[in-house]
Amino acid sequence: MFRFIHSSDLHIGKRFGNMPEDLRGRLREARHSAISRLAEQARVHGASTIFLAGDTFDTETPTPAMLRQALAEMSQSTPLRWILLPGNHDSLLADQLWSAAGSVVPDNVMLATRPEILTIGADVALLPAPCTTRRPGRDLTEWMNSAATPQGAIRLGLAHGAIQNFSEDSAASDVIAPDRAAKAGLDYLALGDWHGPVTINERSRYSGAPEPDRFKHDTRGQALVVSIAGPGAMPEIVAVETASFSWKTAPLHLLSGDDSAAAFEALLPPAPLRRQTLLRIVASGRVRVSGRTALEAAVAAVAPDYAYLELQGDGLATDCESGDLDRIDRSGALREAAQALLDESIDERRSTVERDISREALVRLYSYCEAMGS
């Protein structure tokens, strides 16, 4: 039985420039600490080797500190062995990166930088397909078809790139043949690039990233424990959690008259989990002005509990009636301003952007008046 951990896409050094400054450092550190969490899962499940199927680093020019500290962390897990494959973010075009890595690589780390057979255990052969550039434009796994391995050896493939539409890069074309495992007689093909777990077929999988870095996949970070009894045997695959942060997108559909704050609060995770949660609420439907302000107030009240919390309300229409305007003011300049904003928000002669601005301004005016009256 040969048992290993299949992971990919650590993206060590990712900047997270779209996140608040005080959160960026925590997210970057989580990518580094994923190394120790992968090692712990390997020890728990009796795996001897950890495959990183590309994009260990977020760029082709990680700082010397990022490189050396990552390799040093891997060295702490001896006798576990790590095998690093260049991906599209840290491709072989980064001569300096892989040259520097080669000069300081620990004994328990192998750099799979050549498309050639690596013997990684008794009767276990690894066939890597390192990315030559960010967009190779060809199937780098094709060489595996004709690669001769010893009789009776388990054949494992390691690759990074798109199969069909499973690519993090929308500009990527279909590169890796989805039936590569069958064509090359592979017992398992470990794939990287897609940050969520995907099963291509019974012998080919994307592991997903061990630490999420976006809302796109809405799954907790994980790795795969893969066990293969011998050549030709079907791989036994178990997913294990490895993430420290959870990225969640929660839909919130409202109808005019709903208690928007209560509906929002029903979506929230338990309090102990919130510090490690990045939550995006996607609101849709229709709501009264009072419901809109109540929702925004409820979000603001709990936002400090979370690593990150945002409300996306582009799909949430705001209804306003005369009673809502009365709560702003029954007469005078404020009432006239509110009426003007309401008229503009429903004026079909105006652009959608202009109507949205007027609607948001009306909601803001309503919330100010509510606050002054409370």
mmCIF file of N, CA and C in Angstrom, residues 186-313:
data_model
loop_
_atom_site.group_PDB
_atom_site.id
_atom_site.type_symbol
_atom_site.label_atom_id
_atom_site.label_comp_id
_atom_site.label_asym_id
_atom_site.label_seq_id
_atom_site.Cartn_x
_atom_site.Cartn_y
_atom_site.Cartn_z
ATOM 1 N N LEU A 186 -2.048 5.449 -15.858
ATOM 2 C CA LEU A 186 -1.762 5.959 -14.521
ATOM 3 C C LEU A 186 -2.727 5.363 -13.502
ATOM 4 N N ASP A 187 -2.194 5.039 -12.365
ATOM 5 C CA ASP A 187 -3.055 4.593 -11.274
ATOM 6 C C ASP A 187 -3.747 5.784 -10.617
ATOM 7 N N TYR A 188 -3.118 6.965 -10.712
ATOM 8 C CA TYR A 188 -3.736 8.184 -10.172
ATOM 9 C C TYR A 188 -3.038 9.382 -10.801
ATOM 10 N N LEU A 189 -3.837 10.399 -11.139
ATOM 11 C CA LEU A 189 -3.315 11.655 -11.653
ATOM 12 C C LEU A 189 -3.700 12.762 -10.673
ATOM 13 N N ALA A 190 -2.698 13.320 -9.988
ATOM 14 C CA ALA A 190 -2.906 14.382 -9.004
ATOM 15 C C ALA A 190 -2.808 15.724 -9.712
ATOM 16 N N LEU A 191 -3.888 16.484 -9.671
ATOM 17 C CA LEU A 191 -3.971 17.728 -10.426
ATOM 18 C C LEU A 191 -4.040 18.940 -9.507
ATOM 19 N N GLY A 192 -3.472 20.040 -9.981
ATOM 20 C CA GLY A 192 -3.581 21.329 -9.319
ATOM 21 C C GLY A 192 -4.021 22.385 -10.315
ATOM 22 N N ASP A 193 -4.479 23.516 -9.814
ATOM 23 C CA ASP A 193 -4.899 24.709 -10.556
ATOM 24 C C ASP A 193 -6.278 25.144 -10.085
ATOM 25 N N TRP A 194 -7.245 24.236 -10.056
ATOM 26 C CA TRP A 194 -8.584 24.569 -9.585
ATOM 27 C C TRP A 194 -8.569 24.553 -8.064
ATOM 28 N N HIS A 195 -9.047 25.643 -7.425
ATOM 29 C CA HIS A 195 -8.898 25.782 -5.982
ATOM 30 C C HIS A 195 -9.986 25.075 -5.182
ATOM 31 N N GLY A 196 -10.967 24.521 -5.861
ATOM 32 C CA GLY A 196 -11.983 23.707 -5.201
ATOM 33 C C GLY A 196 -11.804 22.252 -5.600
ATOM 34 N N PRO A 197 -12.245 21.312 -4.754
ATOM 35 C CA PRO A 197 -12.086 19.891 -5.094
ATOM 36 C C PRO A 197 -12.991 19.492 -6.258
ATOM 37 N N VAL A 198 -12.414 18.782 -7.225
ATOM 38 C CA VAL A 198 -13.182 18.329 -8.391
ATOM 39 C C VAL A 198 -12.722 16.923 -8.764
ATOM 40 N N THR A 199 -13.684 16.046 -8.980
ATOM 41 C CA THR A 199 -13.384 14.703 -9.463
ATOM 42 C C THR A 199 -13.560 14.679 -10.977
ATOM 43 N N ILE A 200 -12.486 14.425 -11.704
ATOM 44 C CA ILE A 200 -12.557 14.311 -13.164
ATOM 45 C C ILE A 200 -13.012 12.911 -13.544
ATOM 46 N N ASN A 201 -12.396 11.917 -12.933
ATOM 47 C CA ASN A 201 -12.824 10.527 -13.073
ATOM 48 C C ASN A 201 -12.269 9.779 -11.871
ATOM 49 N N GLU A 202 -12.453 8.480 -11.851
ATOM 50 C CA GLU A 202 -12.082 7.712 -10.659
ATOM 51 C C GLU A 202 -10.582 7.696 -10.394
ATOM 52 N N ARG A 203 -9.761 8.092 -11.374
ATOM 53 C CA ARG A 203 -8.312 8.123 -11.163
ATOM 54 C C ARG A 203 -7.704 9.515 -11.322
ATOM 55 N N SER A 204 -8.525 10.535 -11.494
ATOM 56 C CA SER A 204 -8.000 11.891 -11.732
ATOM 57 C C SER A 204 -8.791 12.895 -10.906
ATOM 58 N N ARG A 205 -8.079 13.646 -10.080
ATOM 59 C CA ARG A 205 -8.764 14.620 -9.226
ATOM 60 C C ARG A 205 -7.963 15.908 -9.055
ATOM 61 N N TYR A 206 -8.717 16.991 -8.875
ATOM 62 C CA TYR A 206 -8.156 18.224 -8.320
ATOM 63 C C TYR A 206 -8.389 18.166 -6.813
ATOM 64 N N SER A 207 -7.346 18.400 -6.055
ATOM 65 C CA SER A 207 -7.478 18.328 -4.596
ATOM 66 C C SER A 207 -8.175 19.549 -4.028
ATOM 67 N N GLY A 208 -8.072 20.692 -4.724
ATOM 68 C CA GLY A 208 -8.487 21.956 -4.137
ATOM 69 C C GLY A 208 -7.370 22.503 -3.263
ATOM 70 N N ALA A 209 -7.450 23.790 -2.955
ATOM 71 C CA ALA A 209 -6.426 24.429 -2.144
ATOM 72 C C ALA A 209 -6.599 24.057 -0.675
ATOM 73 N N PRO A 210 -5.504 23.902 0.063
ATOM 74 C CA PRO A 210 -5.630 23.567 1.486
ATOM 75 C C PRO A 210 -6.108 24.741 2.324
ATOM 76 N N GLU A 211 -5.939 25.957 1.801
ATOM 77 C CA GLU A 211 -6.382 27.171 2.490
ATOM 78 C C GLU A 211 -7.073 28.055 1.460
ATOM 79 N N PRO A 212 -8.395 28.251 1.553
ATOM 80 C CA PRO A 212 -9.110 29.055 0.551
ATOM 81 C C PRO A 212 -8.548 30.468 0.467
ATOM 82 N N ASP A 213 -8.707 31.091 -0.704
ATOM 83 C CA ASP A 213 -8.218 32.463 -0.863
ATOM 84 C C ASP A 213 -9.230 33.352 -1.576
ATOM 85 N N ARG A 214 -10.474 32.889 -1.709
ATOM 86 C CA ARG A 214 -11.501 33.663 -2.399
ATOM 87 C C ARG A 214 -12.876 33.057 -2.100
ATOM 88 N N PHE A 215 -13.919 33.808 -2.463
ATOM 89 C CA PHE A 215 -15.282 33.343 -2.234
ATOM 90 C C PHE A 215 -15.768 32.410 -3.340
ATOM 91 N N LYS A 216 -14.993 32.238 -4.364
ATOM 92 C CA LYS A 216 -15.448 31.551 -5.576
ATOM 93 C C LYS A 216 -15.943 30.131 -5.315
ATOM 94 N N HIS A 217 -15.270 29.384 -4.461
ATOM 95 C CA HIS A 217 -15.573 27.953 -4.347
ATOM 96 C C HIS A 217 -16.508 27.610 -3.197
ATOM 97 N N ASP A 218 -16.552 28.435 -2.174
ATOM 98 C CA ASP A 218 -17.488 28.238 -1.069
ATOM 99 C C ASP A 218 -17.350 26.851 -0.434
ATOM 100 N N THR A 219 -16.116 26.352 -0.358
ATOM 101 C CA THR A 219 -15.849 25.088 0.333
ATOM 102 C C THR A 219 -14.684 25.300 1.280
ATOM 103 N N ARG A 220 -14.658 24.533 2.334
ATOM 104 C CA ARG A 220 -13.520 24.623 3.255
ATOM 105 C C ARG A 220 -12.282 24.020 2.588
ATOM 106 N N GLY A 221 -11.131 24.557 2.956
ATOM 107 C CA GLY A 221 -9.893 24.042 2.390
ATOM 108 C C GLY A 221 -9.676 22.593 2.792
ATOM 109 N N GLN A 222 -9.152 21.815 1.866
ATOM 110 C CA GLN A 222 -8.965 20.408 2.132
ATOM 111 C C GLN A 222 -7.783 19.863 1.345
ATOM 112 N N ALA A 223 -7.408 18.642 1.676
ATOM 113 C CA ALA A 223 -6.441 17.870 0.907
ATOM 114 C C ALA A 223 -7.013 16.468 0.766
ATOM 115 N N LEU A 224 -6.394 15.666 -0.079
ATOM 116 C CA LEU A 224 -6.851 14.295 -0.297
ATOM 117 C C LEU A 224 -5.812 13.305 0.213
ATOM 118 N N VAL A 225 -6.275 12.342 0.970
ATOM 119 C CA VAL A 225 -5.429 11.204 1.361
ATOM 120 C C VAL A 225 -5.709 10.096 0.357
ATOM 121 N N VAL A 226 -4.679 9.719 -0.395
ATOM 122 C CA VAL A 226 -4.840 8.729 -1.470
ATOM 123 C C VAL A 226 -4.054 7.469 -1.120
ATOM 124 N N SER A 227 -4.724 6.337 -1.175
ATOM 125 C CA SER A 227 -4.085 5.050 -0.889
ATOM 126 C C SER A 227 -4.236 4.136 -2.098
ATOM 127 N N ILE A 228 -3.132 3.526 -2.521
ATOM 128 C CA ILE A 228 -3.156 2.624 -3.683
ATOM 129 C C ILE A 228 -2.469 1.328 -3.289
ATOM 130 N N ALA A 229 -3.208 0.221 -3.380
ATOM 131 C CA ALA A 229 -2.700 -1.064 -2.916
ATOM 132 C C ALA A 229 -1.635 -1.642 -3.843
ATOM 133 N N GLY A 230 -1.685 -1.293 -5.122
ATOM 134 C CA GLY A 230 -0.729 -1.832 -6.071
ATOM 135 C C GLY A 230 -1.088 -1.384 -7.468
ATOM 136 N N PRO A 231 -0.257 -1.714 -8.455
ATOM 137 C CA PRO A 231 -0.531 -1.302 -9.830
ATOM 138 C C PRO A 231 -1.877 -1.840 -10.306
ATOM 139 N N GLY A 232 -2.674 -0.942 -10.873
ATOM 140 C CA GLY A 232 -3.983 -1.318 -11.375
ATOM 141 C C GLY A 232 -5.091 -1.234 -10.345
ATOM 142 N N ALA A 233 -4.725 -1.157 -9.063
ATOM 143 C CA ALA A 233 -5.745 -1.085 -8.019
ATOM 144 C C ALA A 233 -6.434 0.278 -8.057
ATOM 145 N N MET A 234 -7.705 0.303 -7.711
ATOM 146 C CA MET A 234 -8.440 1.559 -7.672
ATOM 147 C C MET A 234 -7.997 2.364 -6.457
ATOM 148 N N PRO A 235 -7.692 3.650 -6.633
ATOM 149 C CA PRO A 235 -7.264 4.451 -5.481
ATOM 150 C C PRO A 235 -8.396 4.638 -4.481
ATOM 151 N N GLU A 236 -8.036 4.566 -3.207
ATOM 152 C CA GLU A 236 -8.963 4.894 -2.130
ATOM 153 C C GLU A 236 -8.669 6.333 -1.715
ATOM 154 N N ILE A 237 -9.682 7.178 -1.743
ATOM 155 C CA ILE A 237 -9.470 8.623 -1.572
ATOM 156 C C ILE A 237 -10.360 9.143 -0.449
ATOM 157 N N VAL A 238 -9.742 9.841 0.490
ATOM 158 C CA VAL A 238 -10.463 10.442 1.615
ATOM 159 C C VAL A 238 -10.095 11.919 1.692
ATOM 160 N N ALA A 239 -11.093 12.790 1.740
ATOM 161 C CA ALA A 239 -10.845 14.227 1.893
ATOM 162 C C ALA A 239 -10.688 14.566 3.366
ATOM 163 N N VAL A 240 -9.698 15.406 3.673
ATOM 164 C CA VAL A 240 -9.467 15.845 5.052
ATOM 165 C C VAL A 240 -9.371 17.367 5.071
ATOM 166 N N GLU A 241 -9.910 17.991 6.105
ATOM 167 C CA GLU A 241 -9.896 19.445 6.209
ATOM 168 C C GLU A 241 -8.528 19.947 6.648
ATOM 169 N N THR A 242 -8.122 21.062 6.066
ATOM 170 C CA THR A 242 -6.800 21.626 6.360
ATOM 171 C C THR A 242 -6.836 23.130 6.588
ATOM 172 N N ALA A 243 -8.000 23.759 6.481
ATOM 173 C CA ALA A 243 -8.070 25.223 6.471
ATOM 174 C C ALA A 243 -8.131 25.804 7.871
ATOM 175 N N SER A 244 -7.608 27.018 8.013
ATOM 176 C CA SER A 244 -7.784 27.773 9.248
ATOM 177 C C SER A 244 -8.883 28.818 9.078
ATOM 178 N N PHE A 245 -9.111 29.289 7.848
ATOM 179 C CA PHE A 245 -10.162 30.265 7.557
ATOM 180 C C PHE A 245 -11.267 29.613 6.733
ATOM 181 N N SER A 246 -12.488 30.112 6.928
ATOM 182 C CA SER A 246 -13.636 29.678 6.138
ATOM 183 C C SER A 246 -14.154 30.867 5.344
ATOM 184 N N TRP A 247 -14.297 30.692 4.025
ATOM 185 C CA TRP A 247 -14.853 31.720 3.137
ATOM 186 C C TRP A 247 -16.237 31.253 2.715
ATOM 187 N N LYS A 248 -17.267 32.009 3.079
ATOM 188 C CA LYS A 248 -18.633 31.588 2.820
ATOM 189 C C LYS A 248 -19.418 32.684 2.093
ATOM 190 N N THR A 249 -20.206 32.269 1.119
ATOM 191 C CA THR A 249 -21.172 33.151 0.462
ATOM 192 C C THR A 249 -22.566 32.662 0.824
ATOM 193 N N ALA A 250 -23.374 33.555 1.397
ATOM 194 C CA ALA A 250 -24.716 33.167 1.848
ATOM 195 C C ALA A 250 -25.767 33.992 1.122
ATOM 196 N N PRO A 251 -26.672 33.367 0.374
ATOM 197 C CA PRO A 251 -27.756 34.113 -0.286
ATOM 198 C C PRO A 251 -28.824 34.513 0.733
ATOM 199 N N LEU A 252 -29.343 35.716 0.581
ATOM 200 C CA LEU A 252 -30.404 36.215 1.459
ATOM 201 C C LEU A 252 -31.488 36.812 0.575
ATOM 202 N N HIS A 253 -32.570 36.076 0.382
ATOM 203 C CA HIS A 253 -33.665 36.561 -0.464
ATOM 204 C C HIS A 253 -34.771 37.099 0.432
ATOM 205 N N LEU A 254 -35.181 38.322 0.173
ATOM 206 C CA LEU A 254 -36.168 38.987 1.013
ATOM 207 C C LEU A 254 -37.382 39.403 0.206
ATOM 208 N N LEU A 255 -38.508 39.434 0.868
ATOM 209 C CA LEU A 255 -39.744 39.972 0.306
ATOM 210 C C LEU A 255 -40.151 41.186 1.119
ATOM 211 N N SER A 256 -40.757 42.145 0.449
ATOM 212 C CA SER A 256 -41.165 43.366 1.131
ATOM 213 C C SER A 256 -42.040 43.004 2.325
ATOM 214 N N GLY A 257 -41.688 43.505 3.484
ATOM 215 C CA GLY A 257 -42.415 43.173 4.696
ATOM 216 C C GLY A 257 -41.704 42.163 5.568
ATOM 217 N N ASP A 258 -40.668 41.454 5.031
ATOM 218 C CA ASP A 258 -39.889 40.505 5.838
ATOM 219 C C ASP A 258 -39.109 41.241 6.916
ATOM 220 N N ASP A 259 -38.844 40.541 8.001
ATOM 221 C CA ASP A 259 -37.942 41.055 9.034
ATOM 222 C C ASP A 259 -36.525 40.788 8.539
ATOM 223 N N SER A 260 -35.936 41.765 7.875
ATOM 224 C CA SER A 260 -34.643 41.563 7.209
ATOM 225 C C SER A 260 -33.526 41.274 8.203
ATOM 226 N N ALA A 261 -33.546 41.930 9.350
ATOM 227 C CA ALA A 261 -32.495 41.707 10.345
ATOM 228 C C ALA A 261 -32.549 40.282 10.878
ATOM 229 N N ALA A 262 -33.748 39.790 11.153
ATOM 230 C CA ALA A 262 -33.892 38.420 11.661
ATOM 231 C C ALA A 262 -33.464 37.405 10.611
ATOM 232 N N ALA A 263 -33.822 37.647 9.354
ATOM 233 C CA ALA A 263 -33.428 36.733 8.278
ATOM 234 C C ALA A 263 -31.913 36.694 8.132
ATOM 235 N N PHE A 264 -31.281 37.852 8.270
ATOM 236 C CA PHE A 264 -29.824 37.915 8.205
ATOM 237 C C PHE A 264 -29.202 37.148 9.359
ATOM 238 N N GLU A 265 -29.673 37.376 10.555
ATOM 239 C CA GLU A 265 -29.082 36.740 11.737
ATOM 240 C C GLU A 265 -29.213 35.220 11.694
ATOM 241 N N ALA A 266 -30.254 34.727 11.016
ATOM 242 C CA ALA A 266 -30.443 33.278 10.907
ATOM 243 C C ALA A 266 -29.358 32.618 10.051
ATOM 244 N N LEU A 267 -28.668 33.402 9.244
ATOM 245 C CA LEU A 267 -27.616 32.860 8.376
ATOM 246 C C LEU A 267 -26.261 32.759 9.071
ATOM 247 N N LEU A 268 -26.110 33.377 10.216
ATOM 248 C CA LEU A 268 -24.795 33.547 10.807
ATOM 249 C C LEU A 268 -24.291 32.271 11.480
ATOM 250 N N PRO A 269 -22.996 32.000 11.376
ATOM 251 C CA PRO A 269 -22.415 30.837 12.050
ATOM 252 C C PRO A 269 -22.312 31.081 13.544
ATOM 253 N N PRO A 270 -22.075 30.038 14.319
ATOM 254 C CA PRO A 270 -21.922 30.209 15.768
ATOM 255 C C PRO A 270 -20.803 31.192 16.102
ATOM 256 N N ALA A 271 -20.946 31.885 17.205
ATOM 257 C CA ALA A 271 -19.991 32.933 17.585
ATOM 258 C C ALA A 271 -18.535 32.466 17.628
ATOM 259 N N PRO A 272 -18.228 31.258 18.150
ATOM 260 C CA PRO A 272 -16.805 30.860 18.231
ATOM 261 C C PRO A 272 -16.103 30.754 16.876
ATOM 262 N N LEU A 273 -16.867 30.603 15.784
ATOM 263 C CA LEU A 273 -16.271 30.414 14.457
ATOM 264 C C LEU A 273 -16.050 31.728 13.717
ATOM 265 N N ARG A 274 -16.573 32.817 14.234
ATOM 266 C CA ARG A 274 -16.657 34.034 13.429
ATOM 267 C C ARG A 274 -15.311 34.695 13.180
ATOM 268 N N ARG A 275 -14.400 34.629 14.128
ATOM 269 C CA ARG A 275 -13.112 35.303 13.937
ATOM 270 C C ARG A 275 -12.351 34.730 12.743
ATOM 271 N N GLN A 276 -12.590 33.471 12.421
ATOM 272 C CA GLN A 276 -11.900 32.816 11.309
ATOM 273 C C GLN A 276 -12.786 32.699 10.077
ATOM 274 N N THR A 277 -13.845 33.488 10.015
ATOM 275 C CA THR A 277 -14.792 33.395 8.905
ATOM 276 C C THR A 277 -14.802 34.680 8.084
ATOM 277 N N LEU A 278 -14.740 34.513 6.778
ATOM 278 C CA LEU A 278 -14.968 35.604 5.835
ATOM 279 C C LEU A 278 -16.319 35.320 5.196
ATOM 280 N N LEU A 279 -17.268 36.233 5.396
ATOM 281 C CA LEU A 279 -18.650 35.986 5.011
ATOM 282 C C LEU A 279 -19.143 37.070 4.068
ATOM 283 N N ARG A 280 -19.711 36.637 2.958
ATOM 284 C CA ARG A 280 -20.324 37.548 1.992
ATOM 285 C C ARG A 280 -21.818 37.241 1.934
ATOM 286 N N ILE A 281 -22.639 38.238 2.265
ATOM 287 C CA ILE A 281 -24.089 38.103 2.187
ATOM 288 C C ILE A 281 -24.553 38.697 0.859
ATOM 289 N N VAL A 282 -25.195 37.902 0.025
ATOM 290 C CA VAL A 282 -25.692 38.357 -1.265
ATOM 291 C C VAL A 282 -27.209 38.493 -1.155
ATOM 292 N N ALA A 283 -27.669 39.736 -1.001
ATOM 293 C CA ALA A 283 -29.089 39.999 -0.787
ATOM 294 C C ALA A 283 -29.791 40.201 -2.119
ATOM 295 N N SER A 284 -31.024 39.705 -2.206
ATOM 296 C CA SER A 284 -31.840 39.857 -3.410
ATOM 297 C C SER A 284 -33.299 39.983 -2.999
ATOM 298 N N GLY A 285 -34.152 40.302 -3.973
ATOM 299 C CA GLY A 285 -35.572 40.451 -3.707
ATOM 300 C C GLY A 285 -35.958 41.907 -3.535
ATOM 301 N N ARG A 286 -36.931 42.146 -2.660
ATOM 302 C CA ARG A 286 -37.426 43.504 -2.420
ATOM 303 C C ARG A 286 -37.571 43.707 -0.919
ATOM 304 N N VAL A 287 -37.379 44.947 -0.498
ATOM 305 C CA VAL A 287 -37.483 45.253 0.915
ATOM 306 C C VAL A 287 -37.909 46.700 1.079
ATOM 307 N N ARG A 288 -38.647 47.013 2.133
ATOM 308 C CA ARG A 288 -39.001 48.393 2.432
ATOM 309 C C ARG A 288 -37.769 49.152 2.884
ATOM 310 N N VAL A 289 -37.833 50.473 2.835
ATOM 311 C CA VAL A 289 -36.701 51.290 3.269
ATOM 312 C C VAL A 289 -36.328 50.953 4.706
ATOM 313 N N SER A 290 -37.322 50.793 5.556
ATOM 314 C CA SER A 290 -37.044 50.463 6.958
ATOM 315 C C SER A 290 -36.325 49.116 7.066
ATOM 316 N N GLY A 291 -36.706 48.156 6.212
ATOM 317 C CA GLY A 291 -36.041 46.861 6.214
ATOM 318 C C GLY A 291 -34.612 46.955 5.732
ATOM 319 N N ARG A 292 -34.395 47.831 4.747
ATOM 320 C CA ARG A 292 -33.040 48.006 4.223
ATOM 321 C C ARG A 292 -32.127 48.595 5.295
ATOM 322 N N THR A 293 -32.587 49.618 5.979
ATOM 323 C CA THR A 293 -31.752 50.221 7.021
ATOM 324 C C THR A 293 -31.562 49.271 8.197
ATOM 325 N N ALA A 294 -32.589 48.474 8.523
ATOM 326 C CA ALA A 294 -32.457 47.497 9.605
ATOM 327 C C ALA A 294 -31.422 46.431 9.244
ATOM 328 N N LEU A 295 -31.419 46.018 7.972
ATOM 329 C CA LEU A 295 -30.446 45.026 7.523
ATOM 330 C C LEU A 295 -29.032 45.579 7.617
ATOM 331 N N GLU A 296 -28.827 46.794 7.115
ATOM 332 C CA GLU A 296 -27.491 47.388 7.159
ATOM 333 C C GLU A 296 -27.023 47.597 8.596
ATOM 334 N N ALA A 297 -27.943 47.961 9.474
ATOM 335 C CA ALA A 297 -27.579 48.136 10.884
ATOM 336 C C ALA A 297 -27.202 46.805 11.525
ATOM 337 N N ALA A 298 -27.929 45.735 11.169
ATOM 338 C CA ALA A 298 -27.622 44.414 11.721
ATOM 339 C C ALA A 298 -26.255 43.924 11.254
ATOM 340 N N VAL A 299 -25.934 44.191 9.978
ATOM 341 C CA VAL A 299 -24.620 43.810 9.453
ATOM 342 C C VAL A 299 -23.518 44.582 10.175
ATOM 343 N N ALA A 300 -23.700 45.886 10.337
ATOM 344 C CA ALA A 300 -22.690 46.709 11.005
ATOM 345 C C ALA A 300 -22.486 46.286 12.452
ATOM 346 N N ALA A 301 -23.555 45.815 13.105
ATOM 347 C CA ALA A 301 -23.469 45.452 14.514
ATOM 348 C C ALA A 301 -22.596 44.223 14.749
ATOM 349 N N VAL A 302 -22.613 43.262 13.818
ATOM 350 C CA VAL A 302 -21.843 42.026 14.032
ATOM 351 C C VAL A 302 -20.548 41.971 13.239
ATOM 352 N N ALA A 303 -20.336 42.916 12.330
ATOM 353 C CA ALA A 303 -19.144 42.877 11.471
ATOM 354 C C ALA A 303 -17.838 42.770 12.260
ATOM 355 N N PRO A 304 -17.671 43.443 13.402
ATOM 356 C CA PRO A 304 -16.405 43.322 14.134
ATOM 357 C C PRO A 304 -16.113 41.920 14.660
ATOM 358 N N ASP A 305 -17.117 41.046 14.695
ATOM 359 C CA ASP A 305 -16.891 39.675 15.162
ATOM 360 C C ASP A 305 -16.184 38.817 14.123
ATOM 361 N N TYR A 306 -16.179 39.256 12.871
ATOM 362 C CA TYR A 306 -15.705 38.434 11.754
ATOM 363 C C TYR A 306 -14.331 38.872 11.260
ATOM 364 N N ALA A 307 -13.639 37.909 10.650
ATOM 365 C CA ALA A 307 -12.426 38.286 9.933
ATOM 366 C C ALA A 307 -12.784 39.284 8.834
ATOM 367 N N TYR A 308 -13.917 39.050 8.185
ATOM 368 C CA TYR A 308 -14.390 39.936 7.123
ATOM 369 C C TYR A 308 -15.867 39.657 6.904
ATOM 370 N N LEU A 309 -16.648 40.723 6.742
ATOM 371 C CA LEU A 309 -18.082 40.577 6.486
ATOM 372 C C LEU A 309 -18.512 41.674 5.527
ATOM 373 N N GLU A 310 -19.167 41.279 4.444
ATOM 374 C CA GLU A 310 -19.656 42.268 3.495
ATOM 375 C C GLU A 310 -21.073 41.932 3.068
ATOM 376 N N LEU A 311 -21.819 42.980 2.769
ATOM 377 C CA LEU A 311 -23.182 42.848 2.261
ATOM 378 C C LEU A 311 -23.208 43.314 0.817
ATOM 379 N N GLN A 312 -23.579 42.418 -0.086
ATOM 380 C CA GLN A 312 -23.770 42.773 -1.480
ATOM 381 C C GLN A 312 -25.269 42.919 -1.724
ATOM 382 N N GLY A 313 -25.696 44.150 -1.961
ATOM 383 C CA GLY A 313 -27.115 44.407 -2.105
ATOM 384 C C GLY A 313 -27.539 44.867 -3.472
#
